[in-house]
GROMACS .gro file of C-alpha atoms in nm:
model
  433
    1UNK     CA    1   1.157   1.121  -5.945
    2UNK     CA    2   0.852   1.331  -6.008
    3UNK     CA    3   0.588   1.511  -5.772
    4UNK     CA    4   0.284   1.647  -5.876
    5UNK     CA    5   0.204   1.962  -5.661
    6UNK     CA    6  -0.121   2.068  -5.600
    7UNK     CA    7  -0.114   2.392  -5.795
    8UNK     CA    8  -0.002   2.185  -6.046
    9UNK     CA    9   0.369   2.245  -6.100
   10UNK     CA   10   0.633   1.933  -6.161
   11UNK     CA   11   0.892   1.919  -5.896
   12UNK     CA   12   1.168   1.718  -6.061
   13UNK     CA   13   1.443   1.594  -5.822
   14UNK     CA   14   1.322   1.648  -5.493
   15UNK     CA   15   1.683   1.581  -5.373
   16UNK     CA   16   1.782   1.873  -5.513
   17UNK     CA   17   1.496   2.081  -5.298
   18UNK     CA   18   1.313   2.144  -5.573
   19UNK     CA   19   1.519   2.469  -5.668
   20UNK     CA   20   1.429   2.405  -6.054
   21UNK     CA   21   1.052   2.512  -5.979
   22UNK     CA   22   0.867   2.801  -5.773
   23UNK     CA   23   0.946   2.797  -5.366
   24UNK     CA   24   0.616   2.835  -5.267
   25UNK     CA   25   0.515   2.483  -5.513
   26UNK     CA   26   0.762   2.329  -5.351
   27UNK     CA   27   0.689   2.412  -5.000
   28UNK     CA   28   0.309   2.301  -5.081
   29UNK     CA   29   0.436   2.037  -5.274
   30UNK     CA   30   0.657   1.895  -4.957
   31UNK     CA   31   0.437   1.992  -4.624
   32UNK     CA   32   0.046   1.962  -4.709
   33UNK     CA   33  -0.183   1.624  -4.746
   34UNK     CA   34  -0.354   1.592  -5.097
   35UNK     CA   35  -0.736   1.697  -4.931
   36UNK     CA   36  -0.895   1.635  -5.257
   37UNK     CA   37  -0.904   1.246  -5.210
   38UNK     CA   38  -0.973   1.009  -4.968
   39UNK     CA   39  -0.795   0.996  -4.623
   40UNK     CA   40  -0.456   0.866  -4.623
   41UNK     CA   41  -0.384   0.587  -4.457
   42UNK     CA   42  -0.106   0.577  -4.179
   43UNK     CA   43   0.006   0.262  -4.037
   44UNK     CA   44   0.167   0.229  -3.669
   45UNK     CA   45   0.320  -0.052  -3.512
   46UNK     CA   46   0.534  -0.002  -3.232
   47UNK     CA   47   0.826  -0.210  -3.004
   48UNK     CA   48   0.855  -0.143  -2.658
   49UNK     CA   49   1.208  -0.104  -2.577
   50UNK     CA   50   1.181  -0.045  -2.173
   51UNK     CA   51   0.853   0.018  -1.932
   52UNK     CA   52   1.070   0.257  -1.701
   53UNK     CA   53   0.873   0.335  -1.395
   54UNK     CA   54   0.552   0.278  -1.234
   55UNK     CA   55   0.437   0.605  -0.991
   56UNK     CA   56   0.152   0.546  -0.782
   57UNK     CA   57   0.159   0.861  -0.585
   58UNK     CA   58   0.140   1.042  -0.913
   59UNK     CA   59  -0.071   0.803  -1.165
   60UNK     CA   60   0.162   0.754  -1.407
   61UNK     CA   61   0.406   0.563  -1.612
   62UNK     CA   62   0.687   0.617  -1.785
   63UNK     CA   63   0.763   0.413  -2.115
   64UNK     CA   64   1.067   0.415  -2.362
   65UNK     CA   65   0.973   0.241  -2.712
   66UNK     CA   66   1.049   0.288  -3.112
   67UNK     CA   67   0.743   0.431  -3.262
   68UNK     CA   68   0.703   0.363  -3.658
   69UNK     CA   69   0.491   0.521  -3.947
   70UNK     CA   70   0.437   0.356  -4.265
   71UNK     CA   71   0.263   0.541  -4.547
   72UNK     CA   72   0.267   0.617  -4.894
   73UNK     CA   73   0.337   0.938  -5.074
   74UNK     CA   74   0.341   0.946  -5.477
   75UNK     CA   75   0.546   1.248  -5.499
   76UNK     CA   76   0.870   1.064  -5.320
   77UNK     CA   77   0.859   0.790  -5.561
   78UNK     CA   78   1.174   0.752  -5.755
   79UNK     CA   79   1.330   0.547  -6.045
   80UNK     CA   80   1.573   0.262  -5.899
   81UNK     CA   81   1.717  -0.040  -6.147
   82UNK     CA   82   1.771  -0.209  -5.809
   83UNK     CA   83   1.457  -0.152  -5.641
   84UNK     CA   84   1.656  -0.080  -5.273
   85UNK     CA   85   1.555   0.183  -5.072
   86UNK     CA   86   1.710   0.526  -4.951
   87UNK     CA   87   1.760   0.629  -4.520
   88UNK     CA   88   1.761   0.958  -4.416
   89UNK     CA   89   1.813   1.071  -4.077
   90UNK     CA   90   1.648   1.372  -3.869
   91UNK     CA   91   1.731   1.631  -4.124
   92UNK     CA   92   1.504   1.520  -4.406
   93UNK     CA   93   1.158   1.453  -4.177
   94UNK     CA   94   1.173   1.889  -4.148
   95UNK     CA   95   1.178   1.903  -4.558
   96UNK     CA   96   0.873   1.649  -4.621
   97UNK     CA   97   0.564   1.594  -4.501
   98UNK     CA   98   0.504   1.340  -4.218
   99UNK     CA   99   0.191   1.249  -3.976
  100UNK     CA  100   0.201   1.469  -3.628
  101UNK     CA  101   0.103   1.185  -3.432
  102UNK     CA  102   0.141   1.290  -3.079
  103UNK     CA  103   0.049   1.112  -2.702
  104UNK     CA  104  -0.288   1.148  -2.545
  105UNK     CA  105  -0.243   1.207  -2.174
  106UNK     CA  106   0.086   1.266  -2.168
  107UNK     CA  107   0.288   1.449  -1.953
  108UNK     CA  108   0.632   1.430  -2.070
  109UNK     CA  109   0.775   1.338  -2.397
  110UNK     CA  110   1.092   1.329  -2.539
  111UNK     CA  111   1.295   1.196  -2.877
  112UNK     CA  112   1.616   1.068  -2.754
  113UNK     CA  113   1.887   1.261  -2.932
  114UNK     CA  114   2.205   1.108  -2.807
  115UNK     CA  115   2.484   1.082  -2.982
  116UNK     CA  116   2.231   1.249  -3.295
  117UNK     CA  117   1.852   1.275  -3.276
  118UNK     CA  118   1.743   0.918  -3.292
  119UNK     CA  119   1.484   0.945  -3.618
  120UNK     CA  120   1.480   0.741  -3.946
  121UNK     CA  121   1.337   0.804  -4.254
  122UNK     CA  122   1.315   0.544  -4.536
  123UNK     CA  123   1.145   0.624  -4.865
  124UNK     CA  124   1.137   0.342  -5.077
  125UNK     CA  125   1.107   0.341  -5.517
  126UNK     CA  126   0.739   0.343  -5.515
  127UNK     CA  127   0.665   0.632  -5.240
  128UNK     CA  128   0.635   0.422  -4.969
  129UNK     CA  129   0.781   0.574  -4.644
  130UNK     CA  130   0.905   0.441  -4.316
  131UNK     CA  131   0.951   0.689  -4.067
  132UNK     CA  132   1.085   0.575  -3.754
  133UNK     CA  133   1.231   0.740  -3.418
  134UNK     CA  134   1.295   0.650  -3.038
  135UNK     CA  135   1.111   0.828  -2.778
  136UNK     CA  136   1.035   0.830  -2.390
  137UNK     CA  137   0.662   0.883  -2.252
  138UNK     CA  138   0.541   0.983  -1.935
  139UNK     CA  139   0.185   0.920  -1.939
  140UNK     CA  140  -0.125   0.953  -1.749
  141UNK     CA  141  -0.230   0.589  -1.595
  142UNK     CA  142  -0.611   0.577  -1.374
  143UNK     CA  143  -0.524   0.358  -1.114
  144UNK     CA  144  -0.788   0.244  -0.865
  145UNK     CA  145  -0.598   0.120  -0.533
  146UNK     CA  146  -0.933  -0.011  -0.357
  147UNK     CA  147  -0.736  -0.333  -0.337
  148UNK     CA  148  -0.400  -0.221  -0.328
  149UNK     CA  149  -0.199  -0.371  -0.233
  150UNK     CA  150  -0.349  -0.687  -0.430
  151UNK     CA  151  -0.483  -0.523  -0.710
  152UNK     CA  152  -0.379  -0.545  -1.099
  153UNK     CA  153  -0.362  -0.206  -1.250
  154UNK     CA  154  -0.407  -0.145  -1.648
  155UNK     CA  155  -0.254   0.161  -1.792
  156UNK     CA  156  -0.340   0.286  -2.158
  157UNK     CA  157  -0.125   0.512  -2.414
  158UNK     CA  158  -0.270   0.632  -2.650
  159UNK     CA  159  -0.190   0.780  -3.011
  160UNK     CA  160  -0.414   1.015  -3.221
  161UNK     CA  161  -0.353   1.279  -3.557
  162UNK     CA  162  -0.332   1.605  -3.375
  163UNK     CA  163  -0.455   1.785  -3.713
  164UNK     CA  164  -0.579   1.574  -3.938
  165UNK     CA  165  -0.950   1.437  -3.845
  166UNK     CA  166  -1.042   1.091  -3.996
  167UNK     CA  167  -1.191   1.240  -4.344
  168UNK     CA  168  -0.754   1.341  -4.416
  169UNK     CA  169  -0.587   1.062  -4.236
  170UNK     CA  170  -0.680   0.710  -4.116
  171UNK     CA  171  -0.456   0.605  -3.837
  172UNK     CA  172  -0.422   0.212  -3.795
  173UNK     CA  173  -0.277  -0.045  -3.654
  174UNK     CA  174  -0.047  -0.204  -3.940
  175UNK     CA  175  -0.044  -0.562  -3.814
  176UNK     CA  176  -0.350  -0.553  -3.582
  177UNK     CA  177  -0.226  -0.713  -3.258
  178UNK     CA  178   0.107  -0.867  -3.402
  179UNK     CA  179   0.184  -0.446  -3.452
  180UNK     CA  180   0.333  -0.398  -3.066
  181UNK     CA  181   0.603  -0.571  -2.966
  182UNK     CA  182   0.786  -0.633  -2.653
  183UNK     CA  183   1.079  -0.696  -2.538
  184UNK     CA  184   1.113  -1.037  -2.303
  185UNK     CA  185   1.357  -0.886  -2.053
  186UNK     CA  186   1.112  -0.611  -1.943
  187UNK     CA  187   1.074  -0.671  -1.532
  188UNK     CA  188   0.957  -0.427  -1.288
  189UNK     CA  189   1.023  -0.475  -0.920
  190UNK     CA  190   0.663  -0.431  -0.807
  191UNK     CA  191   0.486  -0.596  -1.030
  192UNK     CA  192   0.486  -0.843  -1.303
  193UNK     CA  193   0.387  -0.784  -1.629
  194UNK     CA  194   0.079  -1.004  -1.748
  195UNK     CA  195  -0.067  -0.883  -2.093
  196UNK     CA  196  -0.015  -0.624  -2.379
  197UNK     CA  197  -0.276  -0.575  -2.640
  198UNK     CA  198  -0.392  -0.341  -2.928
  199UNK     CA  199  -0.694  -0.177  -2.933
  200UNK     CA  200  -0.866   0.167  -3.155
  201UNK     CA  201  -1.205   0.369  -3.153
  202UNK     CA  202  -1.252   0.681  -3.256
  203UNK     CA  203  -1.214   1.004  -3.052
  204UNK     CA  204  -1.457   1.294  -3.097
  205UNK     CA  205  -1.405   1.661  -2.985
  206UNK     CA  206  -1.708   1.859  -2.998
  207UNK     CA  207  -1.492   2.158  -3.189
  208UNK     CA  208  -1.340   1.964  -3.434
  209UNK     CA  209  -1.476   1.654  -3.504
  210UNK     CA  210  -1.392   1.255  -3.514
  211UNK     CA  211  -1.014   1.120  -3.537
  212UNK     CA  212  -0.865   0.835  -3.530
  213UNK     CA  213  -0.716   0.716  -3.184
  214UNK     CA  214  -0.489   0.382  -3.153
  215UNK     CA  215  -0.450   0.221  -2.797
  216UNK     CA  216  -0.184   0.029  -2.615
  217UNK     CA  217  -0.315  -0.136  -2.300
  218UNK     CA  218  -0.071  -0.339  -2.096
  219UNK     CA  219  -0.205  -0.501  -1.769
  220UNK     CA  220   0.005  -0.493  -1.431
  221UNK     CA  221  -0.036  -0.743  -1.145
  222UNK     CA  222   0.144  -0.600  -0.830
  223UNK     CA  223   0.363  -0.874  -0.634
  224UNK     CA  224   0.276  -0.904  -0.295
  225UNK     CA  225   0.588  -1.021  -0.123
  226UNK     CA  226   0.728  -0.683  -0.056
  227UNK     CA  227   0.437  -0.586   0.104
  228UNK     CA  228   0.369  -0.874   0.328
  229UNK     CA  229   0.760  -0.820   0.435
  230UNK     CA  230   0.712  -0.435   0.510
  231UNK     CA  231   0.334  -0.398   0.574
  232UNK     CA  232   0.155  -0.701   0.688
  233UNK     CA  233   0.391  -0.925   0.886
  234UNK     CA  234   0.495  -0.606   1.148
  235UNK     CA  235   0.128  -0.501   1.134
  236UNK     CA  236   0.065  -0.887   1.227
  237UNK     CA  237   0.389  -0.906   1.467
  238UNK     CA  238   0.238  -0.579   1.686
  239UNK     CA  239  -0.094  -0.715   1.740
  240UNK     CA  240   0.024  -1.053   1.867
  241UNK     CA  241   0.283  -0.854   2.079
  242UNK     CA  242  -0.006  -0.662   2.241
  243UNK     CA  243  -0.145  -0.991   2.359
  244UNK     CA  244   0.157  -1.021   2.604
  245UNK     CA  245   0.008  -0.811   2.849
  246UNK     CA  246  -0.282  -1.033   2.882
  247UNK     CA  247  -0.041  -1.255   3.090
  248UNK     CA  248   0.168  -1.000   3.280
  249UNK     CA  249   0.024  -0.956   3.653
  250UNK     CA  250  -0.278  -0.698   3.694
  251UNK     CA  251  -0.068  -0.542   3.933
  252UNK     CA  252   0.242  -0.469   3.723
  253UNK     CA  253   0.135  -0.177   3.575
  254UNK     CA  254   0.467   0.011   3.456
  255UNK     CA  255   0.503  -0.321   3.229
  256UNK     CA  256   0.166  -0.325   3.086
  257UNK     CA  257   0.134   0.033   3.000
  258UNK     CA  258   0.479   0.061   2.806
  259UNK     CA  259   0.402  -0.222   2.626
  260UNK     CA  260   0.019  -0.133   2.516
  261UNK     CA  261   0.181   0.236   2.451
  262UNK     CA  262   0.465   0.116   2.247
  263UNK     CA  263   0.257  -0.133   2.009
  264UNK     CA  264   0.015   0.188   1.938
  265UNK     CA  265   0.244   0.413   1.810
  266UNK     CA  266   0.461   0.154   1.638
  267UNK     CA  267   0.108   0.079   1.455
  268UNK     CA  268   0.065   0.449   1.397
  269UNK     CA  269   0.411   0.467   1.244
  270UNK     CA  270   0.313   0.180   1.016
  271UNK     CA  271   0.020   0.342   0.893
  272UNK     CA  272   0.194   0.655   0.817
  273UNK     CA  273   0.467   0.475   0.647
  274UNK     CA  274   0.207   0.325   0.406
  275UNK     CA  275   0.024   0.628   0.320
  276UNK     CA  276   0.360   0.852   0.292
  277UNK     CA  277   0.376   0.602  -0.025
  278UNK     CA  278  -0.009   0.676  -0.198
  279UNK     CA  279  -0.190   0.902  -0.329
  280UNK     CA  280  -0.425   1.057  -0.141
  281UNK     CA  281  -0.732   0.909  -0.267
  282UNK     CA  282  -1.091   0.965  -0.115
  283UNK     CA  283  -1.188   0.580  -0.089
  284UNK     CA  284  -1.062   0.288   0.142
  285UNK     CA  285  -0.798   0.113   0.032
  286UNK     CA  286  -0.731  -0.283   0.116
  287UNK     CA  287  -0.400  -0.214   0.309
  288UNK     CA  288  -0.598   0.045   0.521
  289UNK     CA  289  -0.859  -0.211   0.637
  290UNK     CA  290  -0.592  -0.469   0.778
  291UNK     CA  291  -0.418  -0.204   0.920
  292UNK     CA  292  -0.715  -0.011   1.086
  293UNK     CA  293  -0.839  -0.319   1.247
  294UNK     CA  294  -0.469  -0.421   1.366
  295UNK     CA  295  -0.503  -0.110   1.502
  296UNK     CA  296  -0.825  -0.140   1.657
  297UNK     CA  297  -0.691  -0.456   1.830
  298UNK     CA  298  -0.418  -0.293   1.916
  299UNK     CA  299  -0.602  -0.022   2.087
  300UNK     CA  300  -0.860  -0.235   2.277
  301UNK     CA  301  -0.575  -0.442   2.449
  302UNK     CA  302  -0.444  -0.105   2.616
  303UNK     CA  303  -0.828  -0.066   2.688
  304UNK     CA  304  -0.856  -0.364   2.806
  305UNK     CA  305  -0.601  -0.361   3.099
  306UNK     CA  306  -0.766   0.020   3.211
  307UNK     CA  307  -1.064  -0.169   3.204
  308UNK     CA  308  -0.891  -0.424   3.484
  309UNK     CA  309  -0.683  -0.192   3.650
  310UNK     CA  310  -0.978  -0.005   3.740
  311UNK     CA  311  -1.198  -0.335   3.821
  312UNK     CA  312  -0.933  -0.393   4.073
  313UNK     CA  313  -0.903  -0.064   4.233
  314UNK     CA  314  -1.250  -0.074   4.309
  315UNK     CA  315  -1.251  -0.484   4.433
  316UNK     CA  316  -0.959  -0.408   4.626
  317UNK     CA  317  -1.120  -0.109   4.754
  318UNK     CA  318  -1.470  -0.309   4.856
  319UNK     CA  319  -1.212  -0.649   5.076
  320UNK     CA  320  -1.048  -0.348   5.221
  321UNK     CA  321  -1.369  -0.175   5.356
  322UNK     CA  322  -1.494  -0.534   5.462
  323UNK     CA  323  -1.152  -0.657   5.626
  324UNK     CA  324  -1.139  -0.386   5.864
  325UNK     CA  325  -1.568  -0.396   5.907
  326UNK     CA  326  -1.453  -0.802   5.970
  327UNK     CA  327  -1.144  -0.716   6.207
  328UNK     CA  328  -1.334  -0.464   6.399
  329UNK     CA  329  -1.619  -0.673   6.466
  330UNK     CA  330  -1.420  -1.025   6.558
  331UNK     CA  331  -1.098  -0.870   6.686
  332UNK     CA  332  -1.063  -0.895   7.095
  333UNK     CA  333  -0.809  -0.768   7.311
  334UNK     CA  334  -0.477  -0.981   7.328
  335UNK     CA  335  -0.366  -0.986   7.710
  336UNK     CA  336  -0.107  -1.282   7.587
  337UNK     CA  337   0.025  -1.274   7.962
  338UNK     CA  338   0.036  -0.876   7.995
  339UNK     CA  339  -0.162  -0.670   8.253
  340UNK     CA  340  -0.461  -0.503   8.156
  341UNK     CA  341  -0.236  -0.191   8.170
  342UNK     CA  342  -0.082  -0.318   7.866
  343UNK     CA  343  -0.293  -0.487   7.622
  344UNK     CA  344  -0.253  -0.447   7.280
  345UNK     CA  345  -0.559  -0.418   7.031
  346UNK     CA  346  -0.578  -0.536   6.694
  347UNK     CA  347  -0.581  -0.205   6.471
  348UNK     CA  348  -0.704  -0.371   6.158
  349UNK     CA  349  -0.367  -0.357   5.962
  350UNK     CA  350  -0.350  -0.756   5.923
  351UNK     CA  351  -0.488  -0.875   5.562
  352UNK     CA  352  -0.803  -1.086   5.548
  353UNK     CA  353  -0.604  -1.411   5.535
  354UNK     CA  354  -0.426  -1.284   5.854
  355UNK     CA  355  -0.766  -1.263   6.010
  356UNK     CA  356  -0.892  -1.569   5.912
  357UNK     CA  357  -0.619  -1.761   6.033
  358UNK     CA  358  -0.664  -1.681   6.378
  359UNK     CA  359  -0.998  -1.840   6.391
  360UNK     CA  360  -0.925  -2.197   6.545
  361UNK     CA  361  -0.683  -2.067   6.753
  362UNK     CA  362  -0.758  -2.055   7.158
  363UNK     CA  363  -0.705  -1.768   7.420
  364UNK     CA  364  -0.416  -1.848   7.710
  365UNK     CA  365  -0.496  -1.810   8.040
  366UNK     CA  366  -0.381  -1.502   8.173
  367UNK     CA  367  -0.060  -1.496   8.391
  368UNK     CA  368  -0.072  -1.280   8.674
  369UNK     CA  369   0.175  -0.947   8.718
  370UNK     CA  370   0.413  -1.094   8.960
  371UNK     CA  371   0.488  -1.393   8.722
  372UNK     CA  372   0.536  -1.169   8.416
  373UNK     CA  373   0.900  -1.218   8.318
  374UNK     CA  374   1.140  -0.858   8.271
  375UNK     CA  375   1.103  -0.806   7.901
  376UNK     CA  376   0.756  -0.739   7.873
  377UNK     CA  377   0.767  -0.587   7.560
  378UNK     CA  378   0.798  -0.935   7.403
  379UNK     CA  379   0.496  -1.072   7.373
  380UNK     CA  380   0.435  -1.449   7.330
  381UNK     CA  381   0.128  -1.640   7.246
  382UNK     CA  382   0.051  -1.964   7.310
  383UNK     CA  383  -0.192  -2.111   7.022
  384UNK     CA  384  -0.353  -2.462   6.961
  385UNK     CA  385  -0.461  -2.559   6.663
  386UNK     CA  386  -0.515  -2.876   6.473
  387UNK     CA  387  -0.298  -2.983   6.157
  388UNK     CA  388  -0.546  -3.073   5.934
  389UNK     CA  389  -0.750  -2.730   5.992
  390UNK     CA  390  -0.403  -2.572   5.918
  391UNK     CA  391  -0.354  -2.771   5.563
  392UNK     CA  392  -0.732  -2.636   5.438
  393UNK     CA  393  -0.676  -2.284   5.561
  394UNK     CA  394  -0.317  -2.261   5.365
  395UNK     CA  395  -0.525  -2.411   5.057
  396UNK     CA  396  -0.802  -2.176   5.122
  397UNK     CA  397  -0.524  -1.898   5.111
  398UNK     CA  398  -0.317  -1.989   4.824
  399UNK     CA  399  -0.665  -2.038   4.616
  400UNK     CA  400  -0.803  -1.677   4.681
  401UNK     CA  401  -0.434  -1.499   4.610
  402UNK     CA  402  -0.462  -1.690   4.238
  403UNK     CA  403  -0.795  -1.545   4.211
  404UNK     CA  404  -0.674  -1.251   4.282
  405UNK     CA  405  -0.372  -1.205   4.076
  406UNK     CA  406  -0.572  -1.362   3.732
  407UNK     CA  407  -0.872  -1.114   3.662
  408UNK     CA  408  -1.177  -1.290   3.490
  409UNK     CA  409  -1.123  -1.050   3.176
  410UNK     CA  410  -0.751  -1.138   3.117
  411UNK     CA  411  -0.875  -1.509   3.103
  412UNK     CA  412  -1.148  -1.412   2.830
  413UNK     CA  413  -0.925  -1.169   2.718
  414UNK     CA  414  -0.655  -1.457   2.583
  415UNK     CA  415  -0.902  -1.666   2.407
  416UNK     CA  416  -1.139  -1.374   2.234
  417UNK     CA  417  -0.860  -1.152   2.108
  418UNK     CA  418  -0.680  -1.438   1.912
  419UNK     CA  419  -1.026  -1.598   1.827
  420UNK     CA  420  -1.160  -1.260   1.683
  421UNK     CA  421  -0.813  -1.162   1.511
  422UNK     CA  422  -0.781  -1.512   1.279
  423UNK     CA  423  -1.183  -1.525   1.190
  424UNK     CA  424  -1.061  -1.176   1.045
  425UNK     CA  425  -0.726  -1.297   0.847
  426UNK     CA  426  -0.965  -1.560   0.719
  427UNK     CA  427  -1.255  -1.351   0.586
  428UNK     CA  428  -0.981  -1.060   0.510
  429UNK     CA  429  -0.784  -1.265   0.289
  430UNK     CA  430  -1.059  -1.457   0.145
  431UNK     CA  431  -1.207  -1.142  -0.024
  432UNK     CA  432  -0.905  -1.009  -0.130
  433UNK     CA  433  -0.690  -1.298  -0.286
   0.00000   0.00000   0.00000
């Protein structure tokens, strides 16, 4: 084999390390580009072994795949009868040169090295070189979560000469699109992988000029069952629960209040739960929107029940003033066959019903002192009344307590809340499916 170095000295069998010829040839001969021709070409193609890890709190991903050079360099060409190629491992890539691709955006990189460092080199008769090696990338993914969680993210990595600018070496893809392969067992448990693609531009920096930048785009479509398990359904689950009070007496107020308490902060703990999970972006995500307006729901229905508590604090108040204004303006005195010495008053403690029962009813005659019996203190009272005026008052009575006991907004109340919450499932997951 033969290599031509640029100062013009012969290095003659290179596997030897040049020790025939000047050090300083060889070590030009070995690490630097020829600059005085065109831009050497350096084809990539690349096989995904694993896509790790998806991070959405931190916006990245973390990749595993074989990463593979192909170029030619005159001065490793070598005489071969059979025409087969040579491997190398690790040790040889430090003696020769090779392209310093490295990972825009990354954040962590590593060449596996287990059990040895897991490089190839293969330098075949006529200087062509395949340079090979296995490494892990954690890059840098833009991920835009305003419809998380039913959104598709697409994450990029991208490869670029960190020296060389396009006029000393043009990076390619080797096989255009058929150059990245993948292999069919890669799963994630979040989302499903739809598409993987190929793509290059160049990349200017102001200080040094254009290079060459290759691009591997995959596209991610999150699944949604997780989320409707952990997220939606409870979300869902609380809100309906909070429309239990709407039927629970007015008056039972120890029920009603624990159970509009409890459904708020189990929302609040939902909420939480979620965002513990995200970044903390500056927009509104699709998740927050359902869960905002479950909570808003949520919220109103313990609003809703103050709203009728107090209604009936202040009706109640209003038949109370007008029950005893009533009782002290029909109420006479009772003698019920006791002397004048002893009748009894009415004092206004008997409910409006009470009252209003005692209005067909007819006064005895009064039975004089010397007929009273011993056991005054009982008193009895003889009253007439007809049956079917007794039948309308009971109905009368049993009407107004149902009244009562059912306020006017707990009947809206059941219709509007469940009305209001669907028409908002519908438009919600119109928009976002």
């Amino acid at each position: 084999m033969h290599g031509i170095c640029r100062r013009g000295h012969i290095a003659v069998g290179w596997r030897r390390w040049c020790n025939s010829i000047d050090k300083h040839s060889c070590i030009c001969c070995r690490h630097v580009l020829s600059f005085a021709g065109p831009a050497i070409p350096v084809g990539v193609d690349v096989q995904v072994e694993s896509l790790d890890s998806i991070s959405e709190v931190d916006m990245d991903f973390t990749i595993t795949l074989y990463l593979r050079h192909y170029w030619k360099d005159e001065r490793l060409s070598f005489a071969s009868t059979t025409n087969k190629s040579m491997t190398f491992d690790g040790r040889l890539v430090k003696k020769i040169w090779v392209p310093d691709v490295f990972f825009v955006h990354s954040k962590r990189s590593f060449i596996h090295d287990t059990t040895t460092e897991n490089i190839m080199l293969r330098v075949f008769p006529d200087g062509h070189v395949l340079y090979s090696l296995r490494v892990t990338v954690t890059a840098a993914c833009n991920m835009d979560f305003s419809r998380f969680p039913l959104d598709s993210q697409t994450c990029t990595l991208e490869l670029e000469s960190y020296a060389y600018t396009d006029e000393d070496l043009m990076l390619y893809w080797k096989s255009g699109d058929e150059s990245l392969s993948i292999d069919d067992k890669i799963s994630l448990s979040q989302f499903l992988i739809q598409k993987f693609h190929t793509t290059s531009r160049l990349a200017f920096y102001s200080s040094t000029g254009w290079y060459n930048r290759l691009y591997i785009n995959f596209t991610l479509h999150r699944h949604i069952f997780f989320f409707l398990l952990q997220t939606y359904f409870p979300a869902t689950l609380m809100v309906m629960l909070s429309w239990v009070s709407f039927w629970i007496d007015r008056r039972a107020v120890p029920a009603r209040v624990s159970l509009g308490i409890t459904t708020v902060l189990t929302m609040s703990t939902i909420i939480t739960g979620v965002n513990a999970s995200m970044p903390r972006v500056s927009y509104i995500k699709a998740v927050d929107i359902y869960l905002w307006v479950s909570f808003v729901f949520v919220f109103l229905s313990v609003l809703e029940y103050a709203a009728v508590n107090y209604l009936t604090t202040v009706q109640e108040r209003r038949e109370r003033k007008l029950r005893d204004r009533a009782v002290r303006e029909q109420s006479l005195p009772c003698t019920c066959g006791m002397s004048h010495t002893r009748t009894m008053m009415l004092d206004g403690t008997y409910s409006e019903a009470d009252t209003n029962s005692l209005a067909g009813y007819t006064e005895a005659p009064m039975v004089p002192e010397d007929v009273v019996p011993e056991k005054q203190e009982h008193m009895v009272v003889h009253l007439s009344m007809s049956s079917e005026s007794t039948i309308t008052k009971k109905k009368g009575i049993r009407a107004l307590r149902i009244m009562q006991n059912t306020h006017a907004i707990d009947k809206y109340s059941r219709m509007i809340f469940p009305g209001a919450y669907i028409i908002f499932n519908i438009i919600y997951w119109s928009v976002y499916c």
